[in-house]
Amino acid sequence: MSSKQQVLDMVEAGLFNQPRKSEDDLRNLVKSVACIVDNTISDLVIEDIAREIESKQGIKIGLGAIVDGAKFKPWLDDVKPEIDPFYWKRYEKLLLKNGLPRDVITGTDIVTDKILGRLGNPKEYFPWDRRGMVVGHVQSGKTLNYTSLICKAADAGYRLIIVVAGIHNNLRNQTQIRIDEGFIGRDTGKSSDKKNGNAKHVIGVGHFDSNRTPVSLTNTSRDFNKPTASTNTSEIDSYRVPVVLVIKKNHRTLENLLEWLKDNSARGDREMIDQPMLLIDDEADNASINTKYSDKLVTKINGQIRDLLKMFHRSCYVGYTATPFANIFIDPDENHDVYKEDLFPKDFIIGLDAPTNYFGPKKIFIDGLPDDEEPIWLRSIYDNEDLLPIKHQIDHEIPQLPGTLMFALRTFLLSRAIRNLRGQSSSHCSMLVNASRFTRVQSQLKNRLHENLEKIQNALRINSSSINALKDPEIKALFDVWEVEFKDTEFSWGEIQETIFDGIASAKVVEVNSRANGLDYSDTGNRGQTVIAVGGFSLSRGLTLEGLTVTWFLRNTMMYDTLMQMGRWFGYRDKYEDLCRIWMPDEAIEWYSFIANATEELHEEIKTMEQARATPEDFGLAVRSHPASLLVTAKNKMGSGCEVTTLVGLSNQFIETAKVSIDSKELNANLAIAKKLIFNLEKAAFKIKDTQWGLLLSDVPIQYIDEFLAGWSNTPESVITETTPVRSYLSARKEDELALWDLLIPSLQKGDVDDTLGVDIIPTNRSINLDDLKDGYMSFSGKKMRIASRGIEKAGVDPIKAQVAEDSYDKNGNYPDSIYRQVRDKPLFILHFVKPMAPKGKEGDTRVSLIPTLPVVAWGISLPVSKKASEKVAYIVNTQRYKELYGEDDIDEEYEAELNG
């Protein structure tokens, strides 16, 4: 460990649970510690240490929100005096040693106490059964959270803990390692031979206190099997220490565990099933759900988890997920009783807040996609079809790499060089390439990347020190990428060129799938690894790529919640967030943006329901009726080729026609009804106010809106704006809640005035997805699956109410539109007049000729909270048509292999 790191660790340990120090006091403390550790440490390094601590002190984590079942009775506070927090205090010390910010550790302590208090009380000996769910964020620290919960549950008296850790071996092994480090304190993959009472191979928390070591019936190299478990049970001494298993979510593994437990009981050994048992279901939306319409093995796993819970007299199930749209909440059958869903979290749902430094979906796909500006971190893949189509067969050949993948590779190598110059040479740095479901194709990608990486390394080895280095085409290509992506960083090209070869000389390409796993970050010295990981399903869920900086992601875009789980680029990128880049097709960017918005809304819904003292059943129903769930529901029954009727609630929702037809007859018809609407409003002498958003009319009677919707020609691709169910919802409220409307016609502040609609406005501009044009429609989304600009739902809201909503949200001025919807007095109708444009850089594409040359009409509606919120409208989805529009999900060959064995 370097002297700098040693000083940093010592100062942070001394500051834990202490009042925050002033700038001068902090620097004096660092200096005094530095004198003890190494008196040659410079003032510059001391200042760097102080700034790093100050930066960490600014990182916070919220306390989340809780929706409790009606029968919840608190118990934890009553027994707290009797609990010795041995396992938790060890883990807390490890988190501090690993550099986790103090406020994040404190927040985790508080949140996991809340979760523990909702489990069954292990000191109560009558039978109980608790079911709950923790909704986190992808790659945000769910493992840390449930490891903390495991430690606290063990302290409270739970003696059997089962972690069901994903459906592939990589994730199970990774989770076992983390449980070894954070809870067990010993490397379970090595011999547990003991000497002088202390186990060998102590790791993690074991370094603080190696007593009371839990017994593990699985290890880092082997999943559960009956012979090994039977051998290891000799270590169990009347459950004076906890017993833990980390198993794969696989029907054979679960079957073995169930049989072993039954065999023990049949032999009269009922001590194990008499223990209070905690089951942690990681990625609870994946394979645990009872789909009923999908793979029979998935449903089998669901049944096995339920059977496992039934084996114990006192059991608690806690599912962890980042995608709460999963159909653990959703069943396409409208008559299904959600209250009796087999693994439904009937007792509690807890929404976790991500720390403020979390690099997640909201930051990347909402905040990082500013209106009419270039994305911050996202880049488009537009050149893959000839070389590597999204849809390809197992025998597909890849003679060379697409240009965007080569650009991404060079970006990654440059990012490694910049990170080294920033003093991060000891940190790992990774690139992810996820582009095929087939391991054979993944192998080809690995080989092509290896060949190109060697070319670049050889060029740098020979010519990087030359004054004519830029005459080398490989070095010139790196320079060109630097100018586009990293010219504004703090280092000149000269500094990059001088150091880049040393930084990337050991870079390697590895394959990560069921056939090969070259990902091993432990095999390194003082220098962090530089890894380009190529894979598919194994890289799609749970697996952490250390220091992930650049991603090239080319996958099917209609995987919905699974698509979000594929986002390995989410997480924490301290000191190199500005270097991160993600390449994906425009359509995938649109879907990620859509899902990110929907997931953010659900997290807000948990907070709203907590305040309203709602129950988990209420939340389950809210998820099922959310407009976004329409897509999940239809996908669930896609193979059946029938019509699915889905009930959707439009209370407190925003809908818009982000997709419209390019058929000239339909465009003209919609223009005609828009002009008629404006003409009728002017004829009725409504006052038009010029606002920052455009022209605003107040107190417009609903009949004007309804007449417009009745004449609107909706393209089938815009599922949620099908006018029949929308008009049905409005009609039920036309006499009271929705009688009067605000009506907005958006207009830019600068540009050419257009009077086509009958009023003078400056039409908004929106880029479209060129791929959609061949199917007869266009998506106005650009890359956000939204036509409206952020903040537009504030139009018409009372300024005082808007200010109150913003103050209560308190997220540094970056407010979601949903907060204004919640304080609206009247609904808002938005009549868009939009000029469609080709995406930047694609103006010369042959498909541009299909874009209408004149502005076209679209619309949106922002609906306030309804007092009749329980009333929902019926959307009918023809699954055959749905399949034609969106295609079917690709299932990785690895997924099928893991699920089957």
Short mmCIF file of N, CA and C in Angstrom, two decimals, residues 821-873:
data_model
loop_
_atom_site.label_atom_id
_atom_site.label_comp_id
_atom_site.label_asym_id
_atom_site.label_seq_id
_atom_site.Cartn_x
_atom_site.Cartn_y
_atom_site.Cartn_z
N ARG A 821 -46.96 17.61 -12.64
CA ARG A 821 -48.21 16.89 -12.89
C ARG A 821 -48.98 16.66 -11.59
N GLN A 822 -48.24 16.44 -10.52
CA GLN A 822 -48.87 16.14 -9.24
C GLN A 822 -49.53 17.35 -8.59
N VAL A 823 -49.19 18.57 -9.07
CA VAL A 823 -49.80 19.77 -8.48
C VAL A 823 -50.66 20.54 -9.48
N ARG A 824 -50.93 19.92 -10.61
CA ARG A 824 -51.76 20.59 -11.62
C ARG A 824 -53.20 20.73 -11.13
N ASP A 825 -53.80 21.86 -11.40
CA ASP A 825 -55.23 22.04 -11.14
C ASP A 825 -56.06 21.55 -12.31
N LYS A 826 -55.48 21.66 -13.51
CA LYS A 826 -56.20 21.29 -14.74
C LYS A 826 -55.27 20.44 -15.60
N PRO A 827 -55.84 19.61 -16.45
CA PRO A 827 -55.01 18.86 -17.40
C PRO A 827 -54.41 19.80 -18.44
N LEU A 828 -53.35 19.32 -19.07
CA LEU A 828 -52.67 20.11 -20.11
C LEU A 828 -52.69 19.34 -21.42
N PHE A 829 -53.18 20.00 -22.48
CA PHE A 829 -53.13 19.42 -23.83
C PHE A 829 -52.06 20.18 -24.60
N ILE A 830 -51.15 19.45 -25.22
CA ILE A 830 -50.05 20.07 -25.97
C ILE A 830 -50.22 19.74 -27.44
N LEU A 831 -50.37 20.76 -28.26
CA LEU A 831 -50.50 20.59 -29.70
C LEU A 831 -49.16 20.95 -30.34
N HIS A 832 -48.43 19.94 -30.76
CA HIS A 832 -47.10 20.16 -31.33
C HIS A 832 -47.18 20.40 -32.83
N PHE A 833 -46.34 21.29 -33.31
CA PHE A 833 -46.12 21.46 -34.75
C PHE A 833 -44.61 21.37 -34.92
N VAL A 834 -44.16 20.26 -35.51
CA VAL A 834 -42.75 19.90 -35.44
C VAL A 834 -42.15 19.69 -36.81
N LYS A 835 -40.95 20.23 -36.98
CA LYS A 835 -40.22 19.98 -38.22
C LYS A 835 -39.29 18.80 -38.00
N PRO A 836 -39.55 17.67 -38.70
CA PRO A 836 -38.66 16.50 -38.54
C PRO A 836 -37.35 16.71 -39.28
N MET A 837 -36.27 16.24 -38.66
CA MET A 837 -34.94 16.43 -39.25
C MET A 837 -34.15 15.14 -39.17
N ALA A 838 -33.16 15.03 -40.05
CA ALA A 838 -32.23 13.90 -39.97
C ALA A 838 -31.32 14.09 -38.77
N PRO A 839 -30.90 13.01 -38.12
CA PRO A 839 -29.95 13.15 -37.01
C PRO A 839 -28.65 13.80 -37.50
N LYS A 840 -27.99 14.50 -36.61
CA LYS A 840 -26.75 15.17 -36.97
C LYS A 840 -25.73 14.17 -37.51
N GLY A 841 -25.14 14.51 -38.63
CA GLY A 841 -24.15 13.63 -39.24
C GLY A 841 -24.73 12.65 -40.24
N LYS A 842 -26.08 12.59 -40.34
CA LYS A 842 -26.71 11.64 -41.26
C LYS A 842 -27.54 12.36 -42.32
N GLU A 843 -27.22 13.63 -42.54
CA GLU A 843 -28.00 14.41 -43.51
C GLU A 843 -27.90 13.84 -44.93
N GLY A 844 -26.81 13.13 -45.23
CA GLY A 844 -26.63 12.59 -46.57
C GLY A 844 -27.18 11.18 -46.75
N ASP A 845 -27.79 10.62 -45.73
CA ASP A 845 -28.35 9.27 -45.80
C ASP A 845 -29.49 9.23 -46.82
N THR A 846 -29.54 8.17 -47.61
CA THR A 846 -30.56 8.07 -48.66
C THR A 846 -31.98 8.05 -48.10
N ARG A 847 -32.13 7.61 -46.86
CA ARG A 847 -33.47 7.53 -46.26
C ARG A 847 -34.04 8.89 -45.91
N VAL A 848 -33.20 9.91 -45.93
CA VAL A 848 -33.66 11.26 -45.57
C VAL A 848 -34.76 11.73 -46.52
N SER A 849 -34.75 11.22 -47.75
CA SER A 849 -35.76 11.64 -48.74
C SER A 849 -37.17 11.24 -48.30
N LEU A 850 -37.29 10.29 -47.38
CA LEU A 850 -38.61 9.86 -46.91
C LEU A 850 -39.19 10.78 -45.83
N ILE A 851 -38.36 11.67 -45.28
CA ILE A 851 -38.82 12.56 -44.22
C ILE A 851 -39.71 13.65 -44.81
N PRO A 852 -40.89 13.87 -44.25
CA PRO A 852 -41.74 14.97 -44.74
C PRO A 852 -40.99 16.30 -44.69
N THR A 853 -41.16 17.11 -45.71
CA THR A 853 -40.41 18.37 -45.81
C THR A 853 -41.02 19.48 -44.97
N LEU A 854 -42.33 19.38 -44.67
CA LEU A 854 -43.01 20.40 -43.89
C LEU A 854 -43.23 19.93 -42.47
N PRO A 855 -43.43 20.87 -41.54
CA PRO A 855 -43.73 20.47 -40.15
C PRO A 855 -44.99 19.62 -40.09
N VAL A 856 -45.06 18.75 -39.10
CA VAL A 856 -46.20 17.86 -38.94
C VAL A 856 -46.78 18.01 -37.54
N VAL A 857 -48.01 17.53 -37.38
CA VAL A 857 -48.73 17.67 -36.12
C VAL A 857 -48.52 16.45 -35.23
N ALA A 858 -48.40 16.69 -33.93
CA ALA A 858 -48.38 15.64 -32.91
C ALA A 858 -49.03 16.23 -31.67
N TRP A 859 -49.25 15.40 -30.66
CA TRP A 859 -49.89 15.92 -29.46
C TRP A 859 -49.44 15.17 -28.21
N GLY A 860 -49.67 15.79 -27.06
CA GLY A 860 -49.37 15.16 -25.78
C GLY A 860 -50.39 15.61 -24.75
N ILE A 861 -50.54 14.83 -23.70
CA ILE A 861 -51.47 15.16 -22.62
C ILE A 861 -50.79 14.91 -21.28
N SER A 862 -50.86 15.90 -20.40
CA SER A 862 -50.39 15.76 -19.03
C SER A 862 -51.62 15.75 -18.13
N LEU A 863 -51.84 14.61 -17.48
CA LEU A 863 -53.05 14.42 -16.69
C LEU A 863 -52.74 14.48 -15.19
N PRO A 864 -53.50 15.27 -14.44
CA PRO A 864 -53.27 15.36 -13.00
C PRO A 864 -53.73 14.10 -12.28
N VAL A 865 -53.44 14.06 -10.98
CA VAL A 865 -53.90 12.94 -10.15
C VAL A 865 -55.42 12.95 -10.11
N SER A 866 -56.01 11.77 -10.34
CA SER A 866 -57.46 11.66 -10.37
C SER A 866 -58.00 11.13 -9.05
N LYS A 867 -59.13 11.66 -8.62
CA LYS A 867 -59.80 11.12 -7.44
C LYS A 867 -60.46 9.79 -7.77
N LYS A 868 -60.55 9.50 -9.07
CA LYS A 868 -61.11 8.23 -9.52
C LYS A 868 -59.98 7.33 -10.03
N ALA A 869 -58.86 7.37 -9.33
CA ALA A 869 -57.65 6.70 -9.82
C ALA A 869 -57.82 5.19 -10.00
N SER A 870 -58.76 4.60 -9.28
CA SER A 870 -58.94 3.16 -9.40
C SER A 870 -59.56 2.77 -10.74
N GLU A 871 -60.16 3.73 -11.42
CA GLU A 871 -60.77 3.44 -12.72
C GLU A 871 -59.68 3.42 -13.79
N LYS A 872 -59.66 2.37 -14.58
CA LYS A 872 -58.64 2.23 -15.61
C LYS A 872 -59.31 2.00 -16.95
N VAL A 873 -58.55 2.24 -18.02
CA VAL A 873 -59.09 2.05 -19.35
C VAL A 873 -58.44 0.83 -19.98
#
